[in-house]
Amino acid sequence: MKLPTFWGGIHPPQNKVLTADEKIEQYLPKGELVFPMPQNIGAPCAPVVAKGDRVLVGTRLGNNDAFVSAPILSSVSGTVKDVTLRMTTPGTFENCVVVENDGKYEKAPEWQPLPDYENIDPKEYLKRIRDAGIVGFGGATFPTAVKLSPPPDKKIKWLIVNGVECEPYLNCDNRLMLESPDEVVNGLKLVLRLFPEAQGVIAIENNKPEAVKTMEEAVKRLGASGITVQPLAVKYPQGAEKMLIEALTGQEYVVTALPADVGCIILNVRTTQQIYRAIALGEPAVTRVVTVTGDAVAHPKNISVPLGTSVRELVELCGGFKEQPVKILSGGPMMGVSMRSIDVPVVKGTSGILALTAKSAMLKPITACLHCGKCVEACPMGLVPTVLEPLVAARMYKRFEEEGGMNCIECGSCTYVCPAHRPLTQGCRDGKASVMAMRRKAAAK
Amino acid sequence: MERLLVVSSSPHIHSPLDTQKVMGWVLAALAPAGLAGVYFFGVRAAAVMAVCVASCVIFEYLWEKCLKKPSTVNDLSAAVTGLLLAYNLPPTIPFWMAVLGSLFAMVVVKHLFGGLGCNIVNPALAARAMMLTSWPVPMTTWTIDGVSGPTPLALIKMGATDQLPPLQDLFIGHVGGCIGETSALALLIGFGILLYKDIIKWHIPVVYVATVAVLSVAFQRPVTPLYEILSGGLLLGAIFMATDYVTTPVTRRGQIIFAVGCGVLATLIRTWGGYPEGVSYSILIMNLVVPLIDRATKPHIFGEVKKHA
């Protein structure tokens, strides 16, 4: 049987075996934890605590009342040590709340299960989801309560749980589906109460047959009618929002549209589980699963870790580096961000820590474009990267827009296949940023 | 423990294929045809290949040295051009002509247009066209087993179809012609290598050859379509020169249009043109319209108008 998929794409080596069978390990840090204030797409938070304040697990550290935002909660109990600039994942310095952990993990009393949660008006879920600080844990960190509040004219027909995890190396979603399948299904059931006419789909790339089986059993066990588990063909970037919708529903939509415009809402596995926990168990979103892996890491692991923990501690928990890494990434190798230092905190968007040696990072010189067309074949968006990159280099931004450059989803497929190692994705990213900057400038006039 | 880390834009992994490997596999795929050429035409053929490859590599090296550019000799593309040029020459060609042809291919066709990736037409084919107009007699003197005589295509042009060699000679390569085009079998082995290593896709060669086959029937050529396909440089051109990355369209649809165009032109020239063979010119002419084809066959952008065909 041919599994559904999308047009274009690539098949990078998966390297998932490093951590595929590693059970999620709980880690409780000591010492100080760092909570950067910008941790979601949309409005960044501002600190609402001051030096010396006592905080508990679930105490609000940062908040912003803007619609597109989510609060930041403490993952430990202790004392606010400082509110100061600290280095974050991309190497920039951001406003951070630093909490000295007392090691007691005392939970704030306001965090209780929503009473009679299965029967109350589901609209009340939205407030809880926001208060719990839930964002898209797949890495995009879009505030989930906002995603679940589409304009009333958008009819939602599909609620898709994204368990594709198409990035090589990563296993956090895979392990979550294997170890907590019921919580994921229950989370989806709760969200479906918000959209009674929608159909629930749990989409999983078919390189995780056990996860497919586990989820199917969980759906059956929990009697969740209206939820199906859909295996998808193994191809990168199958988990990208647009490619997932194309594969599942056959629909395409323009770059300016959102999934809700074609009747879809997509939630990551962890996000769905976190929704269940926040509502049914009264647990705020203060931990996440991180896959620490790569050929430079001594013992790769999947770790459940309180947000704010230093990445260095996770690396040490994995036995440190067995080889000198040349690149350390936050996220997967295709779309992850390369880090300057591992002395940065785990944030909501940290799906993996990947340390690559020189061998696997394959740093090669850039040579001339051969016009081979491999990038055109790989681009899931139907762009011609070999045309776009020189346009950005020549600062011909208008032509860049005309050639569809703004459609680029930065999945990295073109650069991956390029035999000349041209920075095609980087070119498009650069072009998009420049166009956006010019648009903002024009709007400000 | 930690030294400085590399910080760069994603993606952070690459396919192992690079330009040098691509060219290396093309050379490997060309090898069977070269061996067949040496087998049927003798060591003179090997000498021509050596002269062409060496002079192409040396001219590229010197050109980049003189212009103080970084050397690109290691990417093996100059060696590929040299070998392809040799494959398009008669085994008896004087060496000095082969050297001048290499000079033209490397400097005029490739590097004056900006080097690898920037040339408009295939350097080896352009050099062959230049040599054919400059030295028509040495370029069309064909010998097999020490006897010179016309190629099968020339016999067809003269209407002497009763003197044509049998089909199996064409397939194995025991027939007069250019060094690399003689053995269809060896070329097909090369095609298999390129397909297996995913260096090229099947579309251009298959569509090109199929177009020639169909048109040879439509134009009532005096031989069977199979004989037509195995004659001359069609397989060499279709497999190795019409698939040159630099001078062919980037989209699958564009590549099919390009291949059909090559097939039409080659058959037109073979049937009504002044030369018995039209493969080189068909590819050269189609090379010129690649930018137009690329512009006309842009892929469908996700979400805009309708789905992919």
mmCIF file of N, CA, C and O in Angstrom, chain A residues 141-215:
data_model
loop_
_atom_site.group_PDB
_atom_site.id
_atom_site.type_symbol
_atom_site.label_atom_id
_atom_site.label_comp_id
_atom_site.label_asym_id
_atom_site.label_seq_id
_atom_site.Cartn_x
_atom_site.Cartn_y
_atom_site.Cartn_z
ATOM 1 N N THR A 141 6.828 26.976 18.758
ATOM 2 C CA THR A 141 6.396 27.695 19.954
ATOM 3 C C THR A 141 5.313 28.741 19.699
ATOM 4 O O THR A 141 5.348 29.828 20.244
ATOM 5 N N PHE A 142 4.341 28.391 18.874
ATOM 6 C CA PHE A 142 3.199 29.283 18.692
ATOM 7 C C PHE A 142 2.234 29.026 19.842
ATOM 8 O O PHE A 142 1.932 27.878 20.156
ATOM 9 N N PRO A 143 1.732 30.084 20.508
ATOM 10 C CA PRO A 143 0.846 29.881 21.668
ATOM 11 C C PRO A 143 -0.382 29.041 21.298
ATOM 12 O O PRO A 143 -1.130 29.376 20.392
ATOM 13 N N THR A 144 -0.575 27.949 22.032
ATOM 14 C CA THR A 144 -1.592 26.971 21.651
ATOM 15 C C THR A 144 -3.015 27.496 21.820
ATOM 16 O O THR A 144 -3.892 27.205 21.016
ATOM 17 N N ALA A 145 -3.242 28.283 22.872
ATOM 18 C CA ALA A 145 -4.595 28.815 23.083
ATOM 19 C C ALA A 145 -5.025 29.667 21.888
ATOM 20 O O ALA A 145 -6.195 29.673 21.507
ATOM 21 N N VAL A 146 -4.073 30.376 21.298
ATOM 22 C CA VAL A 146 -4.398 31.204 20.128
ATOM 23 C C VAL A 146 -4.747 30.311 18.945
ATOM 24 O O VAL A 146 -5.699 30.541 18.202
ATOM 25 N N LYS A 147 -3.946 29.258 18.779
ATOM 26 C CA LYS A 147 -4.191 28.326 17.674
ATOM 27 C C LYS A 147 -5.575 27.701 17.787
ATOM 28 O O LYS A 147 -6.248 27.465 16.800
ATOM 29 N N LEU A 148 -5.999 27.454 19.028
ATOM 30 C CA LEU A 148 -7.286 26.796 19.243
ATOM 31 C C LEU A 148 -8.442 27.799 19.264
ATOM 32 O O LEU A 148 -9.575 27.428 19.575
ATOM 33 N N SER A 149 -8.161 29.067 18.963
ATOM 34 C CA SER A 149 -9.220 30.072 18.893
ATOM 35 C C SER A 149 -9.302 30.658 17.492
ATOM 36 O O SER A 149 -9.081 31.847 17.302
ATOM 37 N N PRO A 150 -9.612 29.833 16.484
ATOM 38 C CA PRO A 150 -9.676 30.385 15.125
ATOM 39 C C PRO A 150 -10.887 31.298 14.993
ATOM 40 O O PRO A 150 -11.831 31.168 15.770
ATOM 41 N N PRO A 151 -10.854 32.235 14.037
ATOM 42 C CA PRO A 151 -12.021 33.078 13.821
ATOM 43 C C PRO A 151 -13.260 32.210 13.582
ATOM 44 O O PRO A 151 -13.143 31.135 12.998
ATOM 45 N N PRO A 152 -14.435 32.668 14.036
ATOM 46 C CA PRO A 152 -15.634 31.819 13.971
ATOM 47 C C PRO A 152 -16.017 31.393 12.554
ATOM 48 O O PRO A 152 -16.674 30.358 12.381
ATOM 49 N N ASP A 153 -15.603 32.164 11.544
ATOM 50 C CA ASP A 153 -16.004 31.788 10.178
ATOM 51 C C ASP A 153 -15.176 30.622 9.633
ATOM 52 O O ASP A 153 -15.486 30.072 8.587
ATOM 53 N N LYS A 154 -14.106 30.253 10.339
ATOM 54 C CA LYS A 154 -13.290 29.123 9.855
ATOM 55 C C LYS A 154 -13.835 27.829 10.434
ATOM 56 O O LYS A 154 -13.817 27.617 11.646
ATOM 57 N N LYS A 155 -14.332 26.983 9.579
ATOM 58 C CA LYS A 155 -14.857 25.698 10.048
ATOM 59 C C LYS A 155 -13.712 24.688 10.134
ATOM 60 O O LYS A 155 -13.063 24.401 9.140
ATOM 61 N N ILE A 156 -13.455 24.186 11.322
ATOM 62 C CA ILE A 156 -12.348 23.241 11.506
ATOM 63 C C ILE A 156 -12.854 21.822 11.265
ATOM 64 O O ILE A 156 -13.771 21.341 11.931
ATOM 65 N N LYS A 157 -12.272 21.173 10.273
ATOM 66 C CA LYS A 157 -12.699 19.810 9.916
ATOM 67 C C LYS A 157 -11.693 18.748 10.373
ATOM 68 O O LYS A 157 -12.040 17.599 10.548
ATOM 69 N N TRP A 158 -10.448 19.158 10.515
ATOM 70 C CA TRP A 158 -9.415 18.192 10.905
ATOM 71 C C TRP A 158 -8.613 18.716 12.094
ATOM 72 O O TRP A 158 -8.128 19.853 12.066
ATOM 73 N N LEU A 159 -8.478 17.881 13.099
ATOM 74 C CA LEU A 159 -7.558 18.194 14.179
ATOM 75 C C LEU A 159 -6.429 17.190 14.080
ATOM 76 O O LEU A 159 -6.623 15.988 14.287
ATOM 77 N N ILE A 160 -5.270 17.668 13.738
ATOM 78 C CA ILE A 160 -4.173 16.762 13.415
ATOM 79 C C ILE A 160 -3.138 16.792 14.537
ATOM 80 O O ILE A 160 -2.652 17.866 14.901
ATOM 81 N N VAL A 161 -2.840 15.630 15.096
ATOM 82 C CA VAL A 161 -1.734 15.546 16.050
ATOM 83 C C VAL A 161 -0.494 15.148 15.266
ATOM 84 O O VAL A 161 -0.462 14.116 14.598
ATOM 85 N N ASN A 162 0.514 16.006 15.306
ATOM 86 C CA ASN A 162 1.704 15.817 14.492
ATOM 87 C C ASN A 162 2.722 14.959 15.239
ATOM 88 O O ASN A 162 3.467 15.432 16.081
ATOM 89 N N GLY A 163 2.718 13.676 14.911
ATOM 90 C CA GLY A 163 3.710 12.774 15.489
ATOM 91 C C GLY A 163 4.673 12.310 14.419
ATOM 92 O O GLY A 163 5.225 11.223 14.491
ATOM 93 N N VAL A 164 4.842 13.148 13.408
ATOM 94 C CA VAL A 164 5.655 12.762 12.250
ATOM 95 C C VAL A 164 7.133 12.702 12.633
ATOM 96 O O VAL A 164 7.831 11.742 12.346
ATOM 97 N N GLU A 165 7.576 13.736 13.307
ATOM 98 C CA GLU A 165 8.989 13.861 13.723
ATOM 99 C C GLU A 165 9.933 13.472 12.581
ATOM 100 O O GLU A 165 10.670 12.489 12.658
ATOM 101 N N CYS A 166 9.899 14.274 11.526
ATOM 102 C CA CYS A 166 10.672 13.920 10.336
ATOM 103 C C CYS A 166 12.131 14.356 10.431
ATOM 104 O O CYS A 166 12.946 13.963 9.610
ATOM 105 N N GLU A 167 12.469 15.190 11.417
ATOM 106 C CA GLU A 167 13.872 15.580 11.579
ATOM 107 C C GLU A 167 14.709 14.343 11.919
ATOM 108 O O GLU A 167 14.335 13.572 12.808
ATOM 109 N N PRO A 168 15.823 14.157 11.253
ATOM 110 C CA PRO A 168 16.710 13.060 11.651
ATOM 111 C C PRO A 168 17.121 13.218 13.121
ATOM 112 O O PRO A 168 17.024 14.311 13.682
ATOM 113 N N TYR A 169 17.580 12.152 13.714
ATOM 114 C CA TYR A 169 18.129 12.094 15.073
ATOM 115 C C TYR A 169 17.086 12.189 16.199
ATOM 116 O O TYR A 169 17.243 11.561 17.226
ATOM 117 N N LEU A 170 16.052 13.017 16.038
ATOM 118 C CA LEU A 170 15.170 13.297 17.178
ATOM 119 C C LEU A 170 14.233 12.130 17.470
ATOM 120 O O LEU A 170 13.766 11.443 16.566
ATOM 121 N N ASN A 171 13.956 11.923 18.749
ATOM 122 C CA ASN A 171 13.065 10.847 19.178
ATOM 123 C C ASN A 171 12.128 11.264 20.290
ATOM 124 O O ASN A 171 11.429 10.419 20.839
ATOM 125 N N CYS A 172 12.096 12.554 20.678
ATOM 126 C CA CYS A 172 11.310 12.915 21.851
ATOM 127 C C CYS A 172 9.827 12.642 21.623
ATOM 128 O O CYS A 172 9.145 12.124 22.505
ATOM 129 N N ASP A 173 9.319 12.941 20.433
ATOM 130 C CA ASP A 173 7.891 12.686 20.177
ATOM 131 C C ASP A 173 7.618 11.196 20.058
ATOM 132 O O ASP A 173 6.604 10.701 20.548
ATOM 133 N N ASN A 174 8.524 10.488 19.425
ATOM 134 C CA ASN A 174 8.400 9.033 19.295
ATOM 135 C C ASN A 174 8.292 8.383 20.667
ATOM 136 O O ASN A 174 7.381 7.594 20.942
ATOM 137 N N ARG A 175 9.219 8.737 21.569
ATOM 138 C CA ARG A 175 9.221 8.131 22.897
ATOM 139 C C ARG A 175 7.960 8.495 23.666
ATOM 140 O O ARG A 175 7.396 7.671 24.384
ATOM 141 N N LEU A 176 7.516 9.721 23.506
ATOM 142 C CA LEU A 176 6.307 10.174 24.193
ATOM 143 C C LEU A 176 5.104 9.337 23.759
ATOM 144 O O LEU A 176 4.271 8.930 24.580
ATOM 145 N N MET A 177 5.017 9.047 22.463
ATOM 146 C CA MET A 177 3.892 8.255 21.957
ATOM 147 C C MET A 177 3.970 6.829 22.483
ATOM 148 O O MET A 177 2.959 6.203 22.761
ATOM 149 N N LEU A 178 5.206 6.318 22.636
ATOM 150 C CA LEU A 178 5.363 4.952 23.114
ATOM 151 C C LEU A 178 5.084 4.859 24.612
ATOM 152 O O LEU A 178 4.556 3.864 25.092
ATOM 153 N N GLU A 179 5.446 5.919 25.360
ATOM 154 C CA GLU A 179 5.383 5.824 26.815
ATOM 155 C C GLU A 179 4.123 6.432 27.415
ATOM 156 O O GLU A 179 3.704 6.032 28.498
ATOM 157 N N SER A 180 3.545 7.432 26.743
ATOM 158 C CA SER A 180 2.322 8.032 27.296
ATOM 159 C C SER A 180 1.233 8.142 26.230
ATOM 160 O O SER A 180 0.697 9.227 26.002
ATOM 161 N N PRO A 181 0.903 7.036 25.555
ATOM 162 C CA PRO A 181 -0.065 7.155 24.463
ATOM 163 C C PRO A 181 -1.440 7.621 24.938
ATOM 164 O O PRO A 181 -2.104 8.412 24.257
ATOM 165 N N ASP A 182 -1.831 7.170 26.145
ATOM 166 C CA ASP A 182 -3.168 7.524 26.624
ATOM 167 C C ASP A 182 -3.313 9.021 26.846
ATOM 168 O O ASP A 182 -4.342 9.611 26.535
ATOM 169 N N GLU A 183 -2.258 9.640 27.393
ATOM 170 C CA GLU A 183 -2.343 11.082 27.652
ATOM 171 C C GLU A 183 -2.476 11.866 26.356
ATOM 172 O O GLU A 183 -3.160 12.877 26.301
ATOM 173 N N VAL A 184 -1.809 11.373 25.296
ATOM 174 C CA VAL A 184 -1.902 12.064 24.008
ATOM 175 C C VAL A 184 -3.328 11.938 23.459
ATOM 176 O O VAL A 184 -3.938 12.927 23.036
ATOM 177 N N VAL A 185 -3.869 10.713 23.506
ATOM 178 C CA VAL A 185 -5.225 10.511 22.975
ATOM 179 C C VAL A 185 -6.237 11.300 23.803
ATOM 180 O O VAL A 185 -7.124 11.975 23.252
ATOM 181 N N ASN A 186 -6.070 11.280 25.133
ATOM 182 C CA ASN A 186 -6.987 12.039 25.980
ATOM 183 C C ASN A 186 -6.899 13.535 25.694
ATOM 184 O O ASN A 186 -7.912 14.232 25.725
ATOM 185 N N GLY A 187 -5.678 14.024 25.448
ATOM 186 C CA GLY A 187 -5.514 15.435 25.100
ATOM 187 C C GLY A 187 -6.280 15.771 23.832
ATOM 188 O O GLY A 187 -6.990 16.782 23.756
ATOM 189 N N LEU A 188 -6.164 14.894 22.845
ATOM 190 C CA LEU A 188 -6.868 15.134 21.585
ATOM 191 C C LEU A 188 -8.384 15.087 21.810
ATOM 192 O O LEU A 188 -9.133 15.885 21.241
ATOM 193 N N LYS A 189 -8.823 14.160 22.663
ATOM 194 C CA LYS A 189 -10.259 14.078 22.945
ATOM 195 C C LYS A 189 -10.774 15.385 23.550
ATOM 196 O O LYS A 189 -11.851 15.866 23.202
ATOM 197 N N LEU A 190 -9.991 15.964 24.441
ATOM 198 C CA LEU A 190 -10.400 17.229 25.053
ATOM 199 C C LEU A 190 -10.484 18.331 24.004
ATOM 200 O O LEU A 190 -11.447 19.100 23.966
ATOM 201 N N VAL A 191 -9.470 18.394 23.139
ATOM 202 C CA VAL A 191 -9.475 19.445 22.120
ATOM 203 C C VAL A 191 -10.649 19.243 21.166
ATOM 204 O O VAL A 191 -11.276 20.212 20.717
ATOM 205 N N LEU A 192 -10.976 17.986 20.889
ATOM 206 C CA LEU A 192 -12.096 17.720 19.978
ATOM 207 C C LEU A 192 -13.420 18.229 20.564
ATOM 208 O O LEU A 192 -14.359 18.510 19.818
ATOM 209 N N ARG A 193 -13.469 18.367 21.881
ATOM 210 C CA ARG A 193 -14.690 18.935 22.468
ATOM 211 C C ARG A 193 -14.871 20.387 22.016
ATOM 212 O O ARG A 193 -15.991 20.884 21.943
ATOM 213 N N LEU A 194 -13.773 21.056 21.761
ATOM 214 C CA LEU A 194 -13.853 22.440 21.266
ATOM 215 C C LEU A 194 -14.363 22.490 19.836
ATOM 216 O O LEU A 194 -14.930 23.472 19.398
ATOM 217 N N PHE A 195 -14.087 21.436 19.080
ATOM 218 C CA PHE A 195 -14.481 21.398 17.656
ATOM 219 C C PHE A 195 -15.252 20.110 17.400
ATOM 220 O O PHE A 195 -14.717 19.162 16.832
ATOM 221 N N PRO A 196 -16.521 20.074 17.826
ATOM 222 C CA PRO A 196 -17.263 18.803 17.767
ATOM 223 C C PRO A 196 -17.409 18.260 16.344
ATOM 224 O O PRO A 196 -17.626 17.063 16.169
ATOM 225 N N GLU A 197 -17.291 19.121 15.350
ATOM 226 C CA GLU A 197 -17.481 18.617 13.982
ATOM 227 C C GLU A 197 -16.183 18.127 13.361
ATOM 228 O O GLU A 197 -16.178 17.611 12.237
ATOM 229 N N ALA A 198 -15.085 18.305 14.070
ATOM 230 C CA ALA A 198 -13.799 17.947 13.467
ATOM 231 C C ALA A 198 -13.469 16.468 13.682
ATOM 232 O O ALA A 198 -13.965 15.835 14.609
ATOM 233 N N GLN A 199 -12.627 15.988 12.800
ATOM 234 C CA GLN A 199 -12.158 14.618 12.874
ATOM 235 C C GLN A 199 -10.730 14.650 13.426
ATOM 236 O O GLN A 199 -9.944 15.517 13.040
ATOM 237 N N GLY A 200 -10.414 13.737 14.340
ATOM 238 C CA GLY A 200 -9.068 13.725 14.903
ATOM 239 C C GLY A 200 -8.171 12.762 14.149
ATOM 240 O O GLY A 200 -8.555 11.633 13.872
ATOM 241 N N VAL A 201 -6.989 13.233 13.783
ATOM 242 C CA VAL A 201 -6.040 12.373 13.071
ATOM 243 C C VAL A 201 -4.696 12.430 13.804
ATOM 244 O O VAL A 201 -4.206 13.521 14.108
ATOM 245 N N ILE A 202 -4.151 11.275 14.109
ATOM 246 C CA ILE A 202 -2.798 11.246 14.666
ATOM 247 C C ILE A 202 -1.884 10.785 13.541
ATOM 248 O O ILE A 202 -1.968 9.645 13.088
ATOM 249 N N ALA A 203 -1.041 11.696 13.051
ATOM 250 C CA ALA A 203 -0.206 11.397 11.881
ATOM 251 C C ALA A 203 1.203 11.021 12.333
ATOM 252 O O ALA A 203 1.825 11.742 13.110
ATOM 253 N N ILE A 204 1.672 9.869 11.879
ATOM 254 C CA ILE A 204 2.994 9.371 12.295
ATOM 255 C C ILE A 204 3.750 8.881 11.068
ATOM 256 O O ILE A 204 3.202 8.144 10.245
ATOM 257 N N GLU A 205 5.007 9.288 10.950
ATOM 258 C CA GLU A 205 5.829 8.821 9.838
ATOM 259 C C GLU A 205 6.067 7.320 10.015
ATOM 260 O O GLU A 205 6.275 6.847 11.140
ATOM 261 N N ASN A 206 6.046 6.602 8.923
ATOM 262 C CA ASN A 206 6.031 5.144 9.022
ATOM 263 C C ASN A 206 7.374 4.512 9.406
ATOM 264 O O ASN A 206 7.520 3.301 9.390
ATOM 265 N N ASN A 207 8.363 5.356 9.757
ATOM 266 C CA ASN A 207 9.598 4.784 10.300
ATOM 267 C C ASN A 207 9.453 4.510 11.793
ATOM 268 O O ASN A 207 10.407 4.111 12.445
ATOM 269 N N LYS A 208 8.247 4.759 12.323
ATOM 270 C CA LYS A 208 7.989 4.495 13.742
ATOM 271 C C LYS A 208 6.805 3.543 13.870
ATOM 272 O O LYS A 208 5.766 3.894 14.419
ATOM 273 N N PRO A 209 6.937 2.322 13.337
ATOM 274 C CA PRO A 209 5.785 1.408 13.319
ATOM 275 C C PRO A 209 5.268 1.091 14.721
ATOM 276 O O PRO A 209 4.067 0.907 14.913
ATOM 277 N N GLU A 210 6.180 1.077 15.708
ATOM 278 C CA GLU A 210 5.727 0.778 17.070
ATOM 279 C C GLU A 210 4.860 1.897 17.618
ATOM 280 O O GLU A 210 3.876 1.639 18.318
ATOM 281 N N ALA A 211 5.230 3.113 17.294
ATOM 282 C CA ALA A 211 4.424 4.248 17.744
ATOM 283 C C ALA A 211 3.038 4.188 17.093
ATOM 284 O O ALA A 211 2.029 4.452 17.734
ATOM 285 N N VAL A 212 3.007 3.813 15.814
ATOM 286 C CA VAL A 212 1.719 3.690 15.113
ATOM 287 C C VAL A 212 0.860 2.666 15.843
ATOM 288 O O VAL A 212 -0.309 2.912 16.154
ATOM 289 N N LYS A 213 1.474 1.521 16.151
ATOM 290 C CA LYS A 213 0.732 0.435 16.804
ATOM 291 C C LYS A 213 0.251 0.864 18.197
ATOM 292 O O LYS A 213 -0.916 0.688 18.557
ATOM 293 N N THR A 214 1.165 1.467 18.958
ATOM 294 C CA THR A 214 0.817 1.891 20.313
ATOM 295 C C THR A 214 -0.332 2.889 20.298
ATOM 296 O O THR A 214 -1.255 2.800 21.110
ATOM 297 N N MET A 215 -0.270 3.825 19.380
ATOM 298 C CA MET A 215 -1.315 4.847 19.330
ATOM 299 C C MET A 215 -2.639 4.234 18.884
ATOM 300 O O MET A 215 -3.697 4.601 19.394
#
